[in-house]
Coordinates of N, CA, C and O and ligand atoms in Angstrom, one line a residue:
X1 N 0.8 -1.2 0.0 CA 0.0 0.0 0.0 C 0.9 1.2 0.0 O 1.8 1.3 0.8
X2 N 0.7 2.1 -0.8 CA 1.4 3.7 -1.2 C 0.9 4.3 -0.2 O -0.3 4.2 0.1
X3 N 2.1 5.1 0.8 CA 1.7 6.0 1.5 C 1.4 7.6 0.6 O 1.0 8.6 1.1
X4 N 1.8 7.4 -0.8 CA 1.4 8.7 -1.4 C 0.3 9.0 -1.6 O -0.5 8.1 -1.9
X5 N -0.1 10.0 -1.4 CA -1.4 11.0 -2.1 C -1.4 11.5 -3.1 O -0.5 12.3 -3.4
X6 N -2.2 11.3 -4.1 CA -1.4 12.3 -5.3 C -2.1 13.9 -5.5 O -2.9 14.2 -4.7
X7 N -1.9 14.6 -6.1 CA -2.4 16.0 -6.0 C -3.7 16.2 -6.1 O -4.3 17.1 -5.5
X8 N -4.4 15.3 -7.1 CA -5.6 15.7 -7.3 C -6.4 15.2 -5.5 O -7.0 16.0 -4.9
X9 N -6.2 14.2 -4.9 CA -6.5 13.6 -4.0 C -6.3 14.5 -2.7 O -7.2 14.6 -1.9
X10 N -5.1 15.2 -2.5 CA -4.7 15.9 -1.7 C -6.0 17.2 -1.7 O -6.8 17.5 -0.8
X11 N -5.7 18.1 -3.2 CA -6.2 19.5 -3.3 C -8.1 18.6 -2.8 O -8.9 19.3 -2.2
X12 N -8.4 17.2 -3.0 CA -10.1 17.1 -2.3 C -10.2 17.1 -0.8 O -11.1 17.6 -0.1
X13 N -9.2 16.6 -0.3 CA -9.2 16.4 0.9 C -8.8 18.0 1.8 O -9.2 17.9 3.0
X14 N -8.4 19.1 1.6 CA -8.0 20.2 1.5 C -9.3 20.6 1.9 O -9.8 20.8 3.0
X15 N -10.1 20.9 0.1 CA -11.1 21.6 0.4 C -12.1 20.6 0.9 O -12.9 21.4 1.5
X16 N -12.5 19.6 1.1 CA -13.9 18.9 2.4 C -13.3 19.7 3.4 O -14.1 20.2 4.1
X17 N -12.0 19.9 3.7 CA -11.9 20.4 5.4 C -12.2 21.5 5.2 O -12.1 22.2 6.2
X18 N -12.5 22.5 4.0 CA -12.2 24.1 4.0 C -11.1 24.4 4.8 O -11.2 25.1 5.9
X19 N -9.8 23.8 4.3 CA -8.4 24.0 4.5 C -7.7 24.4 6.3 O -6.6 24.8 6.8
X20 N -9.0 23.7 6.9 CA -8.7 23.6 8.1 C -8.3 22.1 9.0 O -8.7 20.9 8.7
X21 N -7.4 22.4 9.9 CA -7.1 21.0 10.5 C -8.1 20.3 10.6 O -9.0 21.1 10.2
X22 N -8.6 19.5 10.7 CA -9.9 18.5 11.2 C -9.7 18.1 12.6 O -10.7 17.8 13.2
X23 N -8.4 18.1 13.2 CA -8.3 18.0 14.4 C -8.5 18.6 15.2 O -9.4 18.4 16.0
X24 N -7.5 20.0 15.5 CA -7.5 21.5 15.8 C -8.3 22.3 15.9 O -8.7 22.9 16.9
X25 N -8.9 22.4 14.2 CA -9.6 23.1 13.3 C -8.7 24.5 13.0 O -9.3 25.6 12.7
X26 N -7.1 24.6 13.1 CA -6.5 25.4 12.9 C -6.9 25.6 11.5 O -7.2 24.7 10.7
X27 N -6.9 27.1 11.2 CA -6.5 27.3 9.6 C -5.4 27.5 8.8 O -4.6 28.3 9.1
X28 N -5.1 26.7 7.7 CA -3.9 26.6 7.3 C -3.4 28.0 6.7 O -2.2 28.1 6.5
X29 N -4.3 29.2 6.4 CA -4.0 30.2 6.4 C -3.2 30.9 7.6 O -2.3 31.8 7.6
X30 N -3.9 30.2 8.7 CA -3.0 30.8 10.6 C -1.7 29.7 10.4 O -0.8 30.0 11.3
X31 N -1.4 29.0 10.0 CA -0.1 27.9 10.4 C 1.1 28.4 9.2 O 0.9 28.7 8.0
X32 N 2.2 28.5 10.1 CA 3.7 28.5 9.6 C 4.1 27.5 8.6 O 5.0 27.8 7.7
X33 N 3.3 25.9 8.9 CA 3.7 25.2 8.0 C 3.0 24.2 7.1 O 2.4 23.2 7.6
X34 N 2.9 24.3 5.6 CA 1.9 23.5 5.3 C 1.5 22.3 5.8 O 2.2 21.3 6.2
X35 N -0.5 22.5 5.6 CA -0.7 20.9 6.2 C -0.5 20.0 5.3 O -0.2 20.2 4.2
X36 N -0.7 18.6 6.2 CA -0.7 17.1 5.9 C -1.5 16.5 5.9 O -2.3 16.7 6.9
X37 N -2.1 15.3 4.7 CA -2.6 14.4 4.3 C -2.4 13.3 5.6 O -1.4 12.6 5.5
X38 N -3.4 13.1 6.9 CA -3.1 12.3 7.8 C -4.0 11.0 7.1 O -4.9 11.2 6.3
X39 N -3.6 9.7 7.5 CA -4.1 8.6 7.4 C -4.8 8.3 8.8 O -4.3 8.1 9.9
X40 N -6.5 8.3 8.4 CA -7.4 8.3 10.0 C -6.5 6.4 10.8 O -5.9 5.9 11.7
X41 N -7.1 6.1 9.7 CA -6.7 4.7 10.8 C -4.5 4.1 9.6 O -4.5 3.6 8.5
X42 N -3.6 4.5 10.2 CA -2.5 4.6 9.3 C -2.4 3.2 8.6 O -3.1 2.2 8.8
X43 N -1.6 3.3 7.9 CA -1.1 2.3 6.7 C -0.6 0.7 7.4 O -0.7 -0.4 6.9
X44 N 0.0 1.3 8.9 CA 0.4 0.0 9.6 C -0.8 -0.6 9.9 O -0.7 -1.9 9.7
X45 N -2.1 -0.1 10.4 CA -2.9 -0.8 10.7 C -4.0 -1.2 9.8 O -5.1 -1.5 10.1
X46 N -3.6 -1.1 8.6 CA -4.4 -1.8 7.5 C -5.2 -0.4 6.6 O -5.6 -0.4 5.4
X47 N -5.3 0.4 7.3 CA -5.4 1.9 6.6 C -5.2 2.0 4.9 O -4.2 1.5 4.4
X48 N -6.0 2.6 4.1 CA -5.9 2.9 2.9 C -5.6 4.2 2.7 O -5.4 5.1 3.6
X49 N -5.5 4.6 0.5 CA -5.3 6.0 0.8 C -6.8 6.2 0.2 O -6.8 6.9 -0.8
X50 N -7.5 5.9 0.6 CA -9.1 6.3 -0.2 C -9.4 7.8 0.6 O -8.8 8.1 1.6
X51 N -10.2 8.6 0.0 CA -10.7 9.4 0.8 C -11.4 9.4 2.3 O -11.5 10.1 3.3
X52 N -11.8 8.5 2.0 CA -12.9 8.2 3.5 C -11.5 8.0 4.2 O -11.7 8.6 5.3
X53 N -10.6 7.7 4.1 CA -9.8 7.3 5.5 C -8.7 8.4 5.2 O -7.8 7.7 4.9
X54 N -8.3 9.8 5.1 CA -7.6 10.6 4.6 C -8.3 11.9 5.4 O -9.5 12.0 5.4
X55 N -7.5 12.8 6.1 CA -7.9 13.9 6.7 C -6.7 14.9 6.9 O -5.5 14.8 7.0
X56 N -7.8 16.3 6.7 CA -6.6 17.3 6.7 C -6.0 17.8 8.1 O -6.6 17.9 9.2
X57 N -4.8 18.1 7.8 CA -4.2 17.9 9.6 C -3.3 19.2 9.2 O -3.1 19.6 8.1
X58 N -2.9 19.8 10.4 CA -2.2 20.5 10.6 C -0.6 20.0 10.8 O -0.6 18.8 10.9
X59 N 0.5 20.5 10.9 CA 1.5 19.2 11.1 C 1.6 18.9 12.5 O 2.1 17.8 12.9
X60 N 1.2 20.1 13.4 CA 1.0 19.5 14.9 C 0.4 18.1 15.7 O 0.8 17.3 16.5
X61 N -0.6 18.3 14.9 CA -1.6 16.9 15.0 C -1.1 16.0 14.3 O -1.3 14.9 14.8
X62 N -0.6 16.0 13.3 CA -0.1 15.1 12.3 C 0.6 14.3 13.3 O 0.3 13.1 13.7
X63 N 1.8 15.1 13.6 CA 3.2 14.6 14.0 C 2.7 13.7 15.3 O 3.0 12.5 15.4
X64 N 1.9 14.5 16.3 CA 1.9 13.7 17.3 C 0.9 12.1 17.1 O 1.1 11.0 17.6
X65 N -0.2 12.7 16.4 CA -1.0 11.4 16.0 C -0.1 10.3 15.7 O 0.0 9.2 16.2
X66 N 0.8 10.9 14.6 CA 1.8 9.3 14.1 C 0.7 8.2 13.4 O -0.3 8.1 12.8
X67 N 1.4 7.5 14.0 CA 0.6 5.8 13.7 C -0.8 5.4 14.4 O -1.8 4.7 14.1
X68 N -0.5 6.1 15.1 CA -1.2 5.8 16.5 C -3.4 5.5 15.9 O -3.9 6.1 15.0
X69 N -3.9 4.6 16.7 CA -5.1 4.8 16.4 C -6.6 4.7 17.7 O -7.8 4.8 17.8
X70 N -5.5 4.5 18.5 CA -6.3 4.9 19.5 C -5.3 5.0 21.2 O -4.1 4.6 21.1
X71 N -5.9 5.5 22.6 CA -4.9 5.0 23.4 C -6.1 4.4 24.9 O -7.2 4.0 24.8
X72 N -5.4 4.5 25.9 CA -6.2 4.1 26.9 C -6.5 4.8 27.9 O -5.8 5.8 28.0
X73 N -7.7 4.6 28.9 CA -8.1 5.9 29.7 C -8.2 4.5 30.9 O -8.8 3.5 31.1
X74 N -7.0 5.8 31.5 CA -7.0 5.0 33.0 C -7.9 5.1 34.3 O -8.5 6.2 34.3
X75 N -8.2 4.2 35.3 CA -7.4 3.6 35.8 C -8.1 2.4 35.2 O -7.9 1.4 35.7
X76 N -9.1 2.4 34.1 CA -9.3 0.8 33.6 C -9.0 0.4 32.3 O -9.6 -0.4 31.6
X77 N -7.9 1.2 31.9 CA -7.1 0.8 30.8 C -7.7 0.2 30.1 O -7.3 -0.9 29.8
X78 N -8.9 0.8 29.5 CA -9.8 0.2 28.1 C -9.2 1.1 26.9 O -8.7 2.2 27.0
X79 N -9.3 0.6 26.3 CA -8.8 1.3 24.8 C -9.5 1.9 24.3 O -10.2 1.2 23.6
X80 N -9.7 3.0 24.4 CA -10.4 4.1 23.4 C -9.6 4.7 22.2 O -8.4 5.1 22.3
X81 N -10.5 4.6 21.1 CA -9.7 4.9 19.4 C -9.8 6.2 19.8 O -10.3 6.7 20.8
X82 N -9.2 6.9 18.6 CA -9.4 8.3 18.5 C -10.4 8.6 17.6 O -11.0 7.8 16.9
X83 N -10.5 9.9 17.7 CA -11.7 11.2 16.9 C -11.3 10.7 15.7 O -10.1 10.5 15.5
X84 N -12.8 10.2 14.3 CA -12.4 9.9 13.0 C -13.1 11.1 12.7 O -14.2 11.2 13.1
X85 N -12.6 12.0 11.9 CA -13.1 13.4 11.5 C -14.4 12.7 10.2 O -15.5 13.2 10.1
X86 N -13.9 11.7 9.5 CA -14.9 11.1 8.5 C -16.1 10.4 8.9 O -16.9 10.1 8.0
X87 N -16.4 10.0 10.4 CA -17.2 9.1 10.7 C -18.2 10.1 12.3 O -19.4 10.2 12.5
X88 N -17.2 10.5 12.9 CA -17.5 11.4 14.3 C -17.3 12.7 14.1 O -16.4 13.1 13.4
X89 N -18.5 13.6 14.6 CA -18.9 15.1 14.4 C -17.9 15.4 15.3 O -17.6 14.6 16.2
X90 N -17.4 16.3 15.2 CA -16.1 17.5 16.4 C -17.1 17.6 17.3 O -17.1 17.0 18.4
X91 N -18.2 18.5 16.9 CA -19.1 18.8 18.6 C -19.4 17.9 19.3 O -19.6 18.4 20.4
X92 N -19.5 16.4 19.2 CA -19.9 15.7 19.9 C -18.7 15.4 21.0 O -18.9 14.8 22.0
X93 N -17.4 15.8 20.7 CA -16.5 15.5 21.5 C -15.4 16.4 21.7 O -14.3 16.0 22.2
X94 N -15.7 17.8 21.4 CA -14.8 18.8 21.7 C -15.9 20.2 22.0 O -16.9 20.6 21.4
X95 N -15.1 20.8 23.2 CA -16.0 22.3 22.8 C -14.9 22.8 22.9 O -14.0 22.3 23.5
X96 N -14.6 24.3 22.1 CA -13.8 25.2 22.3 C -14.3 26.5 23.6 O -15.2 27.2 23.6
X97 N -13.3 26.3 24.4 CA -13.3 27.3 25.6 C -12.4 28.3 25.6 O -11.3 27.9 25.8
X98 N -12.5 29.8 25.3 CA -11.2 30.2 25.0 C -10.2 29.4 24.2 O -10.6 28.5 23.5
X99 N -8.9 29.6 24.3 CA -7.9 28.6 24.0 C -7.9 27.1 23.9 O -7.3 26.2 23.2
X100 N -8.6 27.0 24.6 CA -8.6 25.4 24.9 C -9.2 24.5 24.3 O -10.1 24.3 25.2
X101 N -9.5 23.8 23.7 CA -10.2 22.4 23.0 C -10.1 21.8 24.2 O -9.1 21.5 24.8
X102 N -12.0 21.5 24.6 CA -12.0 20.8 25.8 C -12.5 19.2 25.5 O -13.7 19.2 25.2
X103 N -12.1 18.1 25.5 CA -13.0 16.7 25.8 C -14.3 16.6 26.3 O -14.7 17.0 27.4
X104 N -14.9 16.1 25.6 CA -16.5 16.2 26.3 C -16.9 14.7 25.9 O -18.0 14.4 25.6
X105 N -15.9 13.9 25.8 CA -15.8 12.2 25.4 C -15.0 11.5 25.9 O -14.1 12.0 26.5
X106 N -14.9 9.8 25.7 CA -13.6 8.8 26.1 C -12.6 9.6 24.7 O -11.4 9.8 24.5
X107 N -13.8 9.8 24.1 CA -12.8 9.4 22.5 C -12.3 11.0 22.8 O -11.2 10.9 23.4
X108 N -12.7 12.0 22.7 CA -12.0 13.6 22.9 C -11.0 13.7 23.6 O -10.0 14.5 23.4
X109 N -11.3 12.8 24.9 CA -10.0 12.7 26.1 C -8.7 12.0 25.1 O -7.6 12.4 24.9
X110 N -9.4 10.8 24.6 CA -7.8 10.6 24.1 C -7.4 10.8 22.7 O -6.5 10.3 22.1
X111 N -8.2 11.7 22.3 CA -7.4 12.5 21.2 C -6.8 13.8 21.7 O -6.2 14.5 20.8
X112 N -6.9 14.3 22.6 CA -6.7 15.6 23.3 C -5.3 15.0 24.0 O -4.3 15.7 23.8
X113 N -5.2 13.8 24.7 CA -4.1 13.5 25.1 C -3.0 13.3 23.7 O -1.9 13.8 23.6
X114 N -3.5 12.8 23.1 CA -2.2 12.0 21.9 C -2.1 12.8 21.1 O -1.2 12.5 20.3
X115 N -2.8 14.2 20.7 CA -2.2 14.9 19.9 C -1.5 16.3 20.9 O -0.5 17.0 20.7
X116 N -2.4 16.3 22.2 CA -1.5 17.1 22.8 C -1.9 18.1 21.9 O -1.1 18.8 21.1
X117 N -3.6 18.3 22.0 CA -4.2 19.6 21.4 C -4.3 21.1 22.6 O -5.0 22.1 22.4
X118 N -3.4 20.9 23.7 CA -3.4 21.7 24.9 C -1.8 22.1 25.1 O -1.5 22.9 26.0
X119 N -0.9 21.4 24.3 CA 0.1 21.9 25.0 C 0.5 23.9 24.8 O 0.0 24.7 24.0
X120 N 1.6 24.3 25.9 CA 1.4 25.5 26.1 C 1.5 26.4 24.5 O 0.7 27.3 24.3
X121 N 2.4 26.0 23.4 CA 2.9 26.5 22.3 C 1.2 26.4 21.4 O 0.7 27.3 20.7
X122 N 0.5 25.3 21.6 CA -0.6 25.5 20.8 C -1.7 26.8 21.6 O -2.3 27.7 21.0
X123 N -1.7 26.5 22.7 CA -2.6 27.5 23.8 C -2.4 29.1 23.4 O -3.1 30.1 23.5
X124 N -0.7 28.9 23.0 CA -0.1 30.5 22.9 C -0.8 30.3 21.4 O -1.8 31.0 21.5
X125 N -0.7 30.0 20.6 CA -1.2 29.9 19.1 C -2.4 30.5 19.2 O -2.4 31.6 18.6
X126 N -3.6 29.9 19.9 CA -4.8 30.3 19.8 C -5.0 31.7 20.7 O -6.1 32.1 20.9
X127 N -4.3 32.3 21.1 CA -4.5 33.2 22.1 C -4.5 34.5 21.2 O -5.2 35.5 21.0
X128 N -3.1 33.8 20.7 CA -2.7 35.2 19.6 C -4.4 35.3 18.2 O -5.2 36.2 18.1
X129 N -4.2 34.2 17.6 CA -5.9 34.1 16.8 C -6.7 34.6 17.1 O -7.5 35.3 16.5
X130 N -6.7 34.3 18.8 CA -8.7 35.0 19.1 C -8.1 36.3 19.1 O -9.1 37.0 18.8
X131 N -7.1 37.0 19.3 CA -6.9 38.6 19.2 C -6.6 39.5 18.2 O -6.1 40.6 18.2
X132 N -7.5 38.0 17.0 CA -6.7 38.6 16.1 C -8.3 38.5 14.9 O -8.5 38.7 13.7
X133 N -9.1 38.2 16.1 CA -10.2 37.3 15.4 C -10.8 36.2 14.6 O -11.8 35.8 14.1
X134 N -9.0 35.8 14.8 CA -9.0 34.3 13.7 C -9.7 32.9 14.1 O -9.8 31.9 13.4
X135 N -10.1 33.3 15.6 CA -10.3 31.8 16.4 C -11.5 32.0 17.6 O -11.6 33.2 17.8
X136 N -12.2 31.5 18.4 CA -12.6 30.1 17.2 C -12.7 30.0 15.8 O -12.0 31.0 15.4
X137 N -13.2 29.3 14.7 CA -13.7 29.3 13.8 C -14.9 28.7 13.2 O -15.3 27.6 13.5
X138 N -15.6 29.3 12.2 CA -16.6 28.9 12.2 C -16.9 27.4 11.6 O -16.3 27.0 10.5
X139 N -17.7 26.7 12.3 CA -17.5 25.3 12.1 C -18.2 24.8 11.1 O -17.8 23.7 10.6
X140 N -19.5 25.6 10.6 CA -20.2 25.1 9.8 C -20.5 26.1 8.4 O -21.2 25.7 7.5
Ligands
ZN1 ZN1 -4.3 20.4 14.1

């Protein structure tokens, strides 16, 4: 299986997100570095490059997602997958609070943990946006 995208594939997947993270919902107009073609469930774990399993990421989320397809929520260490932007609505498992993307799910908690959509560099990200009016954004 090709981990490539090819362009036509990429520029679809782009605009369904209206060039926003799917994770974040950063705008790639607000990011320093072009986004990425993430693989929802990746290539190791049987993942294709079809559309349905392909989402736009910022490289933040990208990087930290990795391979990864789900993690566990302690102390009963059940495995919860992560947020599939193609299958699960954002509102059902994120609110935006000021700066913050908050969990309002098993699944939100552990995509909020594993992408590490709170650390301080992304918090300072969004702080500067809402002052700039760039953030939140409109979701629909
Ligand atoms: Zn992101």
């Amino acid at each position: 299986m090709s981990r490539y995208v090819n362009r036509k594939t990429r520029d679809a997947v782009a605009k369904r997100a209206r060039s926003r993270c799917e994770y974040c919902l950063l705008h790639e107009g607000d990011a320093y570095l072009a986004f990425e073609i993430d693989h929802i469930i990746s290539l190791k774990h049987g993942g294709n490059s079809e559309l349905d399993n392909l989402a736009y990421s910022c490289v933040a989320c990208n990087r930290m997602k990795g391979a990864d397809i789900g993690s566990i929520v302690l102390p009963e260490k059940e495995f919860i997958r992560l947020y599939n932007p193609r299958t699960d609505s954002w509102e059902e498992h994120f609110r935006i609070m000021g700066p913050r993307i908050v969990p309002i799910s098993d699944i939100g908690k552990v995509t909020t943990k594993i992408l590490l959509l709170n650390d301080d560099l992304r918090i300072s990200e969004r702080e500067a946006l809402i002052s700039v009016g760039r953030y939140p954004p409109q979701l629909l």
